[in-house]
Amino acid sequence: MDERLRRWRMVLGGDADGTGCALAGTDAQMDGALAALYNGAGAGAAERSGGLGASAPRVARWLGDIRSYFPSTVVQVMQKDAVERLNLTRLLMEPEMLDAVEPDVHMVGTLLSLNRVMPEKARESARALVGKVVSELERRLVQRTKAAVTGALDRSARTHRPRRVADIDWDRTIRANLRNYLPERNTVIPSRLVGYGRRQRAVQREVVLCIDQSGSMAASVVYSSVFGAVLASMRSLKTSLVVFDTAVVDLTDQLHDPVELLFGTQLGGGTDINRAIAYCQGLITRPNDSIFILISDLYEGGVRQEMLRRVAQMTAAGVQVIVLLALSDEGAPFYDHDNAAALAAMGVPAFACTPDAFPDLMAAAIERRDIGQWAERRLERTAT
């Protein structure tokens, strides 16, 4: 069989009449798995000639098949499409299907949206799946986050008596001594050194993560919970984590267990950002040493002007305010451009951040660098 023809047959689907190419063996089985998901109009299993039907065991077998035929990245896309195209959210509550699922962030988000209605017999399987994803994220992100934050905390403690040459902050030292510039020698004679302080054991920064748990923010909720747990494990930081829709829930006491924390969220519902920010303002005791991170698509169901006024109050008090439209690999979702522009006019840029970039973002915030410039440089690097 011509390889190009075989590939076109796999892409186009249908039968041999269209391409003159019949499939057999593994190719036919792969084609059947694809047809079960993508043939027909996609309005529901009942309308599809090759659909998965309303049977959890059949869905579980299908999930097992695609895991054997396709690489993990393709499996995750097909799982997400199956949930959306075939309305399989009800079947996700069946333990035998959960055991067959390839764990990924999107599947965790789907499970979390169902955790209030999930039967007890499925909860154990769901927790195991969420635990696998959390463990993988921790393996990927913990070390880099701790290294970036610890380094930034050490650098942010300034001293005018650095003990070693390696402790001198040359950029700040030059800026502090520009008046001592000697044109004839083309050099600066430093009369005052600025250096990095040594590591401190006391709390140096307060970090408040305020997370929108509306349905579009599912992946951001997962990543934020993992990062919150990592930050909470560091003695130099006092970390709080708050989730909100129209209500506000403080999950700080669950930061030691990100899986339990995730099951304390409830994806979906409305959004009252103003109410959430009002609560978070009460958590901040040291404004000049605080970082407030709002993770939201900025669609405000509460009082918009009050929300903007509270952000202005926080920045005026010295709080480092950061707004992330998403904390995920997918980039920014749909978001309220008017609110993003209003925040930017106040000196609070709103942008999407990938999980891999978040440790560097935290380091920049701890060092009180210009976050807008940081985001622009990051965007330029990813574009080239």
Short mmCIF file of C-alpha atoms in Angstrom, two decimals, residues 172-377:
data_model
loop_
_atom_site.label_atom_id
_atom_site.label_comp_id
_atom_site.label_asym_id
_atom_site.label_seq_id
_atom_site.Cartn_x
_atom_site.Cartn_y
_atom_site.Cartn_z
CA ARG A 172 23.09 49.27 42.09
CA THR A 173 26.60 50.23 43.18
CA ILE A 174 27.30 52.00 39.86
CA ARG A 175 23.93 53.78 39.97
CA ALA A 176 24.60 54.97 43.54
CA ASN A 177 28.00 56.38 42.55
CA LEU A 178 27.34 58.02 39.16
CA ARG A 179 28.28 61.42 40.58
CA ASN A 180 31.81 60.04 41.08
CA TYR A 181 32.30 59.42 37.37
CA LEU A 182 35.77 60.45 36.08
CA PRO A 183 35.57 61.27 32.36
CA GLU A 184 39.34 61.27 31.88
CA ARG A 185 39.51 57.68 33.13
CA ASN A 186 36.10 56.62 31.80
CA THR A 187 35.28 54.99 35.12
CA VAL A 188 33.27 55.40 38.31
CA ILE A 189 35.03 55.61 41.69
CA PRO A 190 32.67 53.97 44.22
CA SER A 191 32.49 55.70 47.57
CA ARG A 192 29.60 53.50 48.70
CA LEU A 193 29.05 49.83 47.98
CA VAL A 194 25.67 48.18 47.68
CA GLY A 195 25.66 44.44 48.24
CA TYR A 196 23.43 41.44 48.72
CA GLY A 197 22.60 40.54 52.30
CA ARG A 198 22.95 37.09 53.76
CA ARG A 199 20.05 34.67 54.00
CA GLN A 200 17.51 35.44 56.72
CA ARG A 201 15.36 32.93 58.58
CA ALA A 202 12.50 35.31 59.42
CA VAL A 203 9.52 35.83 57.10
CA GLN A 204 10.61 38.29 54.41
CA ARG A 205 7.58 38.39 52.13
CA GLU A 206 3.84 37.86 52.39
CA VAL A 207 2.36 36.21 49.28
CA VAL A 208 -1.38 36.11 48.64
CA LEU A 209 -2.66 34.02 45.72
CA CYS A 210 -6.23 34.96 44.78
CA ILE A 211 -7.62 32.50 42.23
CA ASP A 212 -10.71 32.80 40.07
CA GLN A 213 -12.37 29.36 40.00
CA SER A 214 -14.76 30.02 37.14
CA GLY A 215 -14.88 27.20 34.58
CA SER A 216 -12.48 28.78 32.08
CA MET A 217 -9.73 28.95 34.72
CA ALA A 218 -9.52 25.20 35.44
CA ALA A 219 -5.88 24.67 34.43
CA SER A 220 -4.87 27.85 36.27
CA VAL A 221 -6.49 26.57 39.46
CA VAL A 222 -4.50 23.33 39.25
CA TYR A 223 -1.14 25.02 38.65
CA SER A 224 -1.81 27.75 41.23
CA SER A 225 -2.58 25.18 43.90
CA VAL A 226 0.69 23.36 43.28
CA PHE A 227 2.70 26.59 43.31
CA GLY A 228 0.88 27.71 46.45
CA ALA A 229 1.91 24.51 48.22
CA VAL A 230 5.53 24.98 47.14
CA LEU A 231 5.65 28.60 48.33
CA ALA A 232 3.96 27.69 51.62
CA SER A 233 6.75 25.19 52.33
CA MET A 234 9.34 28.01 52.38
CA ARG A 235 9.91 29.59 55.80
CA SER A 236 10.88 32.96 54.37
CA LEU A 237 7.41 33.38 52.87
CA LYS A 238 4.01 33.67 54.49
CA THR A 239 1.69 32.28 51.82
CA SER A 240 -2.10 32.50 51.67
CA LEU A 241 -4.35 30.99 48.99
CA VAL A 242 -7.90 32.16 48.35
CA VAL A 243 -10.31 30.91 45.67
CA PHE A 244 -13.47 32.67 44.63
CA ASP A 245 -16.52 32.74 42.41
CA THR A 246 -19.41 34.73 43.89
CA ALA A 247 -18.23 33.45 47.28
CA VAL A 248 -14.74 33.57 48.77
CA VAL A 249 -13.04 30.51 50.29
CA ASP A 250 -9.73 30.67 52.16
CA LEU A 251 -7.85 27.40 51.59
CA THR A 252 -4.60 28.45 53.27
CA ASP A 253 -4.87 25.74 55.92
CA GLN A 254 -4.85 23.09 53.17
CA LEU A 255 -1.65 24.25 51.44
CA HIS A 256 0.26 21.34 52.97
CA ASP A 257 -1.77 18.93 50.80
CA PRO A 258 -2.37 20.21 47.24
CA VAL A 259 -4.64 17.27 46.38
CA GLU A 260 -6.94 18.04 49.31
CA LEU A 261 -6.72 21.71 48.41
CA LEU A 262 -7.85 21.04 44.84
CA PHE A 263 -10.85 19.08 46.08
CA GLY A 264 -11.73 22.11 48.19
CA THR A 265 -12.28 24.16 45.04
CA GLN A 266 -15.50 24.29 43.06
CA LEU A 267 -15.05 25.17 39.41
CA GLY A 268 -17.81 27.08 37.67
CA GLY A 269 -20.30 29.70 38.81
CA GLY A 270 -20.18 33.48 38.72
CA THR A 271 -17.37 35.87 39.61
CA ASP A 272 -17.07 38.59 42.25
CA ILE A 273 -13.48 39.84 42.01
CA ASN A 274 -14.15 42.89 44.17
CA ARG A 275 -15.34 40.72 47.06
CA ALA A 276 -12.30 38.46 46.76
CA ILE A 277 -9.85 41.40 46.74
CA ALA A 278 -11.61 42.91 49.77
CA TYR A 279 -11.03 39.68 51.69
CA CYS A 280 -7.39 39.46 50.59
CA GLN A 281 -6.74 43.04 51.71
CA GLY A 282 -7.46 41.85 55.23
CA LEU A 283 -4.75 39.19 54.97
CA ILE A 284 -1.97 41.68 54.22
CA THR A 285 -0.20 42.96 57.34
CA ARG A 286 3.05 44.26 55.80
CA PRO A 287 2.14 46.05 52.54
CA ASN A 288 5.71 47.01 51.59
CA ASP A 289 6.78 43.38 51.85
CA SER A 290 3.70 41.83 50.23
CA ILE A 291 2.99 40.33 46.82
CA PHE A 292 -0.65 40.01 45.77
CA ILE A 293 -1.26 37.79 42.72
CA LEU A 294 -4.74 37.84 41.19
CA ILE A 295 -5.30 35.02 38.69
CA SER A 296 -8.47 35.76 36.75
CA ASP A 297 -9.95 36.41 33.31
CA LEU A 298 -11.20 39.71 34.84
CA TYR A 299 -14.87 39.23 33.96
CA GLU A 300 -16.31 41.00 36.97
CA GLY A 301 -19.78 40.15 38.21
CA GLY A 302 -19.42 42.41 41.23
CA VAL A 303 -18.80 46.15 41.45
CA ARG A 304 -16.17 47.03 38.85
CA GLN A 305 -15.26 50.49 40.15
CA GLU A 306 -14.83 49.15 43.66
CA MET A 307 -12.55 46.42 42.34
CA LEU A 308 -10.32 48.97 40.59
CA ARG A 309 -10.36 51.24 43.63
CA ARG A 310 -9.17 48.41 45.87
CA VAL A 311 -6.31 47.58 43.52
CA ALA A 312 -5.30 51.24 43.55
CA GLN A 313 -5.38 51.23 47.36
CA MET A 314 -3.11 48.20 47.49
CA THR A 315 -0.53 49.61 45.09
CA ALA A 316 -0.55 52.97 46.90
CA ALA A 317 0.13 51.14 50.17
CA GLY A 318 3.20 49.51 48.66
CA VAL A 319 1.82 46.08 47.78
CA GLN A 320 3.33 44.49 44.66
CA VAL A 321 0.17 43.66 42.65
CA ILE A 322 0.36 41.19 39.76
CA VAL A 323 -2.59 40.13 37.58
CA LEU A 324 -2.32 36.91 35.58
CA LEU A 325 -5.00 36.26 32.97
CA ALA A 326 -3.99 32.60 33.10
CA LEU A 327 -1.37 30.40 34.71
CA SER A 328 -1.29 27.60 32.17
CA ASP A 329 0.47 26.33 29.05
CA GLU A 330 -2.37 27.42 26.75
CA GLY A 331 -1.87 31.18 27.04
CA ALA A 332 -4.53 33.77 27.83
CA PRO A 333 -8.18 32.70 27.54
CA PHE A 334 -10.97 35.12 26.69
CA TYR A 335 -10.68 37.98 29.15
CA ASP A 336 -12.15 41.41 29.84
CA HIS A 337 -9.98 43.80 27.81
CA ASP A 338 -11.50 46.91 29.40
CA ASN A 339 -10.57 45.80 32.91
CA ALA A 340 -7.10 44.73 31.76
CA ALA A 341 -6.57 48.16 30.18
CA ALA A 342 -7.81 49.94 33.31
CA LEU A 343 -5.36 47.97 35.46
CA ALA A 344 -2.49 48.67 33.04
CA ALA A 345 -3.26 52.40 33.30
CA MET A 346 -2.75 52.04 37.06
CA GLY A 347 0.65 50.41 36.55
CA VAL A 348 -0.64 46.87 37.02
CA PRO A 349 -0.16 44.97 33.73
CA ALA A 350 -2.33 41.91 33.13
CA PHE A 351 -0.84 39.05 31.14
CA ALA A 352 -0.80 35.27 30.84
CA CYS A 353 2.06 33.29 32.36
CA THR A 354 3.17 29.73 31.69
CA PRO A 355 3.97 27.46 34.66
CA ASP A 356 7.62 27.25 33.57
CA ALA A 357 7.92 31.06 33.72
CA PHE A 358 6.22 31.46 37.09
CA PRO A 359 9.36 30.87 39.24
CA ASP A 360 11.16 33.68 37.39
CA LEU A 361 8.09 35.90 37.80
CA MET A 362 8.13 35.32 41.56
CA ALA A 363 11.84 36.16 41.66
CA ALA A 364 11.21 39.41 39.78
CA ALA A 365 8.38 40.33 42.17
CA ILE A 366 10.48 39.62 45.26
CA GLU A 367 13.23 41.86 43.91
CA ARG A 368 10.56 44.49 43.11
CA ARG A 369 11.54 44.68 39.48
CA ASP A 370 9.19 46.25 36.93
CA ILE A 371 6.78 43.39 36.18
CA GLY A 372 5.52 45.03 32.99
CA GLN A 373 9.04 45.13 31.57
CA TRP A 374 9.64 41.56 32.75
CA ALA A 375 6.54 40.39 30.87
CA GLU A 376 7.54 42.27 27.70
CA ARG A 377 11.03 40.77 27.70
#
